[in-house]
Short mmCIF file of C-alpha atoms and ligand atoms in Angstrom, two decimals:
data_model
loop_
_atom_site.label_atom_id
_atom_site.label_comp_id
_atom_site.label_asym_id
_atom_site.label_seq_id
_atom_site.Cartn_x
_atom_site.Cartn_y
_atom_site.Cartn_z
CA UNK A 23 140.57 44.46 108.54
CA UNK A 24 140.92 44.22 112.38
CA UNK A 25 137.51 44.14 113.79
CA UNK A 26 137.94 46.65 117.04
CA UNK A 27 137.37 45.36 120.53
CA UNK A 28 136.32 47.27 123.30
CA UNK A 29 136.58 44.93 127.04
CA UNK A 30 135.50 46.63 130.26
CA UNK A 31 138.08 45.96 133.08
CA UNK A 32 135.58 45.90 135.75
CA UNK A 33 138.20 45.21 138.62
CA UNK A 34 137.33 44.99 141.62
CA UNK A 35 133.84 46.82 141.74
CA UNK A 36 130.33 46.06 141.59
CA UNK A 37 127.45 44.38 143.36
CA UNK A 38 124.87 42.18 142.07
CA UNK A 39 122.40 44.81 141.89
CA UNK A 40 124.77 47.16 140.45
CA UNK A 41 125.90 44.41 137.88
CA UNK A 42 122.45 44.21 136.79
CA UNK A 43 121.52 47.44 136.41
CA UNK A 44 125.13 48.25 134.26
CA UNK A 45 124.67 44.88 131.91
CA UNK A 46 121.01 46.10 131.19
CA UNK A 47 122.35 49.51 130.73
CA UNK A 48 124.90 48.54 128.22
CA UNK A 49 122.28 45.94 126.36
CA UNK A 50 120.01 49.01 125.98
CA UNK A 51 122.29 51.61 124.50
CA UNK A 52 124.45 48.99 122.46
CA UNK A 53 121.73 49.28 119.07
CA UNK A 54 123.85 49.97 116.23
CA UNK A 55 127.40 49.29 117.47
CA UNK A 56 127.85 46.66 114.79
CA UNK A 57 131.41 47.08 113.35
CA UNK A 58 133.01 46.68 117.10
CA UNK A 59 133.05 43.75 119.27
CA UNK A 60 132.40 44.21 122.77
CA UNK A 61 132.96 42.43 126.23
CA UNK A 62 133.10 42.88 129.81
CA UNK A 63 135.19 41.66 132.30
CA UNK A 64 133.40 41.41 135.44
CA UNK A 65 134.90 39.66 138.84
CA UNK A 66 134.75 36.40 138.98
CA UNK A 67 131.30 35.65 141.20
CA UNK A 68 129.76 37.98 139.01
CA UNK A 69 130.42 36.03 135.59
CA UNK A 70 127.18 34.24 135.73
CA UNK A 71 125.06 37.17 135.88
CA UNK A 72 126.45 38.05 133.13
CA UNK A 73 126.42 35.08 131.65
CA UNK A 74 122.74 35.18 132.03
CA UNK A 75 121.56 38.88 131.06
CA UNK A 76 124.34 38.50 127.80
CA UNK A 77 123.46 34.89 126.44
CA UNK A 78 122.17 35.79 123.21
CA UNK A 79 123.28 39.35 122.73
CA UNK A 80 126.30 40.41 120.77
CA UNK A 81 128.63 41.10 124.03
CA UNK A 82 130.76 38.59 124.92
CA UNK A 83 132.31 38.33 128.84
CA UNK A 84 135.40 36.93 130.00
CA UNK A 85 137.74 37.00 133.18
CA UNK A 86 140.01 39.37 134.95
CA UNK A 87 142.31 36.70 135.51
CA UNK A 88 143.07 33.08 136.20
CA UNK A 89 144.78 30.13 137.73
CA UNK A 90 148.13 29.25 135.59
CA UNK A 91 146.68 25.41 137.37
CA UNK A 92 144.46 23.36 135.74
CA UNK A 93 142.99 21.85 138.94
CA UNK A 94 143.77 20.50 142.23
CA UNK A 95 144.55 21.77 145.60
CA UNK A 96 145.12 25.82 144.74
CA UNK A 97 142.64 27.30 147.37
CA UNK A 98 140.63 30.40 146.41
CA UNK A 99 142.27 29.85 142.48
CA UNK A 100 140.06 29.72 139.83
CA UNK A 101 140.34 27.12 136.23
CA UNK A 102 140.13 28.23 132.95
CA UNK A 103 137.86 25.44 132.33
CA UNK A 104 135.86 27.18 134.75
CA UNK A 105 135.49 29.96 133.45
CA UNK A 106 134.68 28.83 130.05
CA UNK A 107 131.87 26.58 131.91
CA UNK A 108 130.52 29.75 132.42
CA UNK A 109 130.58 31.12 128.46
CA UNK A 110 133.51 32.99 129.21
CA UNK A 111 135.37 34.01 125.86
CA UNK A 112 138.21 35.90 127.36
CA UNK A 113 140.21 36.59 130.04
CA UNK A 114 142.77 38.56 130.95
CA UNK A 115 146.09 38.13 131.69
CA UNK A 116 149.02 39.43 133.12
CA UNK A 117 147.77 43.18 133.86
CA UNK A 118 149.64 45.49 135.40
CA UNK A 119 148.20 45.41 139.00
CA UNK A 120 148.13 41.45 139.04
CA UNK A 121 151.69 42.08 138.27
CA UNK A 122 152.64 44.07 140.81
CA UNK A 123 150.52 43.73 143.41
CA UNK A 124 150.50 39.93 143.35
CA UNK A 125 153.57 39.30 141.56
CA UNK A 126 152.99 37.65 138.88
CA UNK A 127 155.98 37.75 136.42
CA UNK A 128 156.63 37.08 132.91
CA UNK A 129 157.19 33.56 133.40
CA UNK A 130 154.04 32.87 134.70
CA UNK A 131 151.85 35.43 132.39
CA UNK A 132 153.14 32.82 130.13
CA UNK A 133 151.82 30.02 131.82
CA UNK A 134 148.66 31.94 132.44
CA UNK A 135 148.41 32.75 128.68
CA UNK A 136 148.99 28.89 127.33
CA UNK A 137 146.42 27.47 129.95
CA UNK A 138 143.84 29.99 128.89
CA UNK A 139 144.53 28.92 125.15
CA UNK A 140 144.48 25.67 125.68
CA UNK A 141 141.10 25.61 127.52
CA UNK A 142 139.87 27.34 124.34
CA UNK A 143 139.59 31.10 126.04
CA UNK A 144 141.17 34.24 123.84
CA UNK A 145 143.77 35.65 126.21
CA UNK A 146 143.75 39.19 126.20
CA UNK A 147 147.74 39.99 127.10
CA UNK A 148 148.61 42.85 128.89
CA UNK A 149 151.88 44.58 129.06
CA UNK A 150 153.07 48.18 129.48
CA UNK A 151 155.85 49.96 130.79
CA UNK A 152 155.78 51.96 134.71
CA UNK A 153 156.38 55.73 134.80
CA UNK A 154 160.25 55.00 135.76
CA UNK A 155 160.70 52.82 132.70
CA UNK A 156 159.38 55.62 130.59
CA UNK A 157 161.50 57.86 132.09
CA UNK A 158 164.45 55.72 131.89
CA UNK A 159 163.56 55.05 127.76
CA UNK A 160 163.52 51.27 128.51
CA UNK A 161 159.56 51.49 127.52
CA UNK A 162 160.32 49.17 124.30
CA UNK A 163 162.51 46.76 126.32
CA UNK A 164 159.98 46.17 128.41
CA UNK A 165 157.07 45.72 126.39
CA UNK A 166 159.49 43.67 124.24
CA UNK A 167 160.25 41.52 126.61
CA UNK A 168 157.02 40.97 127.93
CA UNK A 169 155.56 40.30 124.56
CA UNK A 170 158.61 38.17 123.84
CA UNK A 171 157.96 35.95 126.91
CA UNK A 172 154.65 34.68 125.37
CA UNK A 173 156.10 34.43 122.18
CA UNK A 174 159.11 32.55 123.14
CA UNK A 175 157.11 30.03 125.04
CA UNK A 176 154.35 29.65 123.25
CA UNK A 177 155.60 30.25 119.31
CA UNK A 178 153.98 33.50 117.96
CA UNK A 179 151.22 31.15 116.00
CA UNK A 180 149.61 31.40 119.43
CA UNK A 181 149.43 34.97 119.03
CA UNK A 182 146.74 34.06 116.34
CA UNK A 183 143.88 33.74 118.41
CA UNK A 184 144.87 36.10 121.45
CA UNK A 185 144.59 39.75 122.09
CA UNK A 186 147.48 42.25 123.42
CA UNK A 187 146.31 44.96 125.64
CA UNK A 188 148.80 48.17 125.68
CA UNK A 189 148.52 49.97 129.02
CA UNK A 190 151.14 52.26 130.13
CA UNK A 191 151.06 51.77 134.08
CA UNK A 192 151.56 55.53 134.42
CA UNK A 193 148.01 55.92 132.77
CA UNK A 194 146.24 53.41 134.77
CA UNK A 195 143.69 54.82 136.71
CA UNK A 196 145.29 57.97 136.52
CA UNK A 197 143.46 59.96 134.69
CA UNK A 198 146.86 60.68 132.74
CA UNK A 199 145.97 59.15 129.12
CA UNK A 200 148.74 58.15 126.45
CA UNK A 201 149.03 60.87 123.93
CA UNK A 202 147.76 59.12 120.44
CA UNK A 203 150.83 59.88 119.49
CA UNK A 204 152.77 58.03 122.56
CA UNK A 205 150.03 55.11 122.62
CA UNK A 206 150.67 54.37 118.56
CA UNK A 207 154.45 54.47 118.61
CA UNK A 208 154.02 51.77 121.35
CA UNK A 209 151.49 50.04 119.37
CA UNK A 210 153.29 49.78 115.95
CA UNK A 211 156.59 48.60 117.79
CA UNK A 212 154.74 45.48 119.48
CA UNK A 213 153.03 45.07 115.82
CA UNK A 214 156.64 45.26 114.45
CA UNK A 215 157.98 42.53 117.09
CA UNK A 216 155.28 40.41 116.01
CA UNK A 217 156.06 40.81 112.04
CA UNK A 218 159.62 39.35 112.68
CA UNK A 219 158.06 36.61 113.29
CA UNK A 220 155.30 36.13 111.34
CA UNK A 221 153.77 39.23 108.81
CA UNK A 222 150.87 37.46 108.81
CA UNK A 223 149.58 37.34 112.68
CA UNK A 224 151.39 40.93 112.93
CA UNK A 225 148.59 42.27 110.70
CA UNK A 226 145.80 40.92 111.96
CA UNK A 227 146.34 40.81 115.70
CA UNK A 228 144.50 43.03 117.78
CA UNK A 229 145.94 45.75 119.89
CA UNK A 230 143.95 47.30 122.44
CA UNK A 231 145.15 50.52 124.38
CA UNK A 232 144.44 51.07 128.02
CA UNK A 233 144.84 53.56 130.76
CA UNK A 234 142.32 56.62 131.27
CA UNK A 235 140.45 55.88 128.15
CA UNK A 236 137.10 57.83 128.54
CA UNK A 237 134.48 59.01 126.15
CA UNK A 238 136.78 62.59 125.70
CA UNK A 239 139.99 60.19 123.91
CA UNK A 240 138.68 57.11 122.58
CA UNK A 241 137.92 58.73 119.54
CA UNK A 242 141.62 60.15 118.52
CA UNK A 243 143.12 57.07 120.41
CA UNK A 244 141.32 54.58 117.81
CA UNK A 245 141.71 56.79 114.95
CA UNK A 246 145.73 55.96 114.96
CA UNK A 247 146.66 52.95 112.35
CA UNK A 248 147.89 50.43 115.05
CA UNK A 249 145.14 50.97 117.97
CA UNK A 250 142.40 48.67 117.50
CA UNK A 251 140.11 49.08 120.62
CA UNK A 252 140.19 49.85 124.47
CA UNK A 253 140.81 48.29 127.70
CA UNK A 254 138.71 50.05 129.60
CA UNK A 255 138.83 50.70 133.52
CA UNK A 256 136.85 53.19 135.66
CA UNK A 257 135.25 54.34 132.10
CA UNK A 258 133.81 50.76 131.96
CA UNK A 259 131.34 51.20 135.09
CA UNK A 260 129.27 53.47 133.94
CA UNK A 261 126.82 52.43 131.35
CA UNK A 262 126.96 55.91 128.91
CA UNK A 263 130.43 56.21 129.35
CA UNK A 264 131.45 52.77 128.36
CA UNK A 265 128.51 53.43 125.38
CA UNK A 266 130.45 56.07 124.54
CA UNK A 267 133.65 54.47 124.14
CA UNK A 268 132.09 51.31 121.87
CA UNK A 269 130.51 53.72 119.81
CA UNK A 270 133.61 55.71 119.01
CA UNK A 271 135.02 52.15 118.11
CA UNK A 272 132.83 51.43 116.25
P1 PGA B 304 141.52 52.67 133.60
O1 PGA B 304 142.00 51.13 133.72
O2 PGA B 304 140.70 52.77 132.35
O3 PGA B 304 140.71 52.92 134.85
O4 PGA B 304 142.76 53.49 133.54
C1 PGA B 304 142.38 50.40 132.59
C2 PGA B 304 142.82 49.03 133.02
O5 PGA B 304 143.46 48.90 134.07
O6 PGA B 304 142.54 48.03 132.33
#
């Protein structure tokens, strides 16, 4: 069985009093959500705040993204060993807007993804297809291909200890959600690309959906065979919603 994980994508949002007041918020309303793992992805300066409300509890924090650099001169980049200095378990890597706004490509996702697993973090992989690429029916060839850029590089036995994040770009932020049925053909076809290579990993690696998941779809969206937990955005900044959304997973 595939325990579920549900990761708040906090972005680029968030103060330190507002940081405190959502971490305590979560801690509080978290009782019984035992079955489903959850984290939060906070920026960067905020990571040892939650570091230090979360030390002890059951919710794990990671980053939103890191250097593919393992030190030196890289001004304003940050290390994974940094971020595991700081009790980070995952981070995330390659999504969408770091890969179009700040063009990172699948070459260096890669990178990204191998330095994170070497440091000892879980990378949480993100891929997904734009509206166009929908539109066009290239969605598998380009989830494919961004899947297959880790797994070429890296062997899919590194797939073993990560986490792959389905968000269509289209539903990013959008408010315009996958349907179920849309998110778990997507889902099972990554799970397939895995199996080729190993049956094994396929099973029990976790795929997370993301884009507009709110407390109104988490429900249906984790109910289909392939979807094991939530990436979740603006959902993720408000204690009760997020609640919400880890109970459902749960
Ligand atoms: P959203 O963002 O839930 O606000 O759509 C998801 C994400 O970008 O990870």
């Amino acid at each position: 069985m595939r325990q579920p994980l549900v990761a708040g994508n906090w972005k680029l949002n968030g103060s330190l009093a507002s940081t405190r007041e959502l971490l305590a918020g979560i801690k509080a309303g978290l009782e019984g959500v035992t079955n489903a793992e959850v984290a939060v992805c906070p920026p960067y300066i905020l990571i040892p705040e939650a570091q230090a409300q979360l030390t002890g509890s059951p919710i794990a924090w990671g980053g939103q993204n890191l250097s593919s650099e393992t030190g030196g001169a890289f001004t304003g980049e940050i290390a994974a060993s940094m971020l595991l200095d700081f009790g980070c378990k995952y981070v995330l890597v390659g999504h969408s807007e770091r890969r179009t706004l700040y063009g990172e490509d699948n070459a260096l996702v890669a990178k990204k993804f191998a330095v994170a697993r070497e440091a000892g973090l879980v990378p949480i992989l993100c891929v997904g297809e734009t509206l166009e690429e929908r539109q066009q029916g290239i969605t598998e060839e380009i989830v494919g291909g961004q899947l297959a850029a880790v797994i070429d590089q890296e062997g899919v036995a590194a797939l073993g200890d990560a986490v792959v994040a389905y968000e269509p770009v289209w539903a990013i932020g959008t408010g315009m959600t996958a349907s179920p049925e849309q998110a778990q053909a997507v889902h099972a076809f990554i799970r397939a690309q895995v199996a080729q290579h190993d049956v094994g990993i396929a099973d029990g690696l976790r795929i997370l959906y993301g884009g507009s998941m709110k407390p109104g779809n988490a429900a249906e969206l984790m109910a289909q065979n392939d979807i094991d937990g939530g990436l979740i955005g603006g959902a993720a900044l408000k204690a009760d919603d997020f609640l919400a959304i880890c109970k459902a997973a749960n």
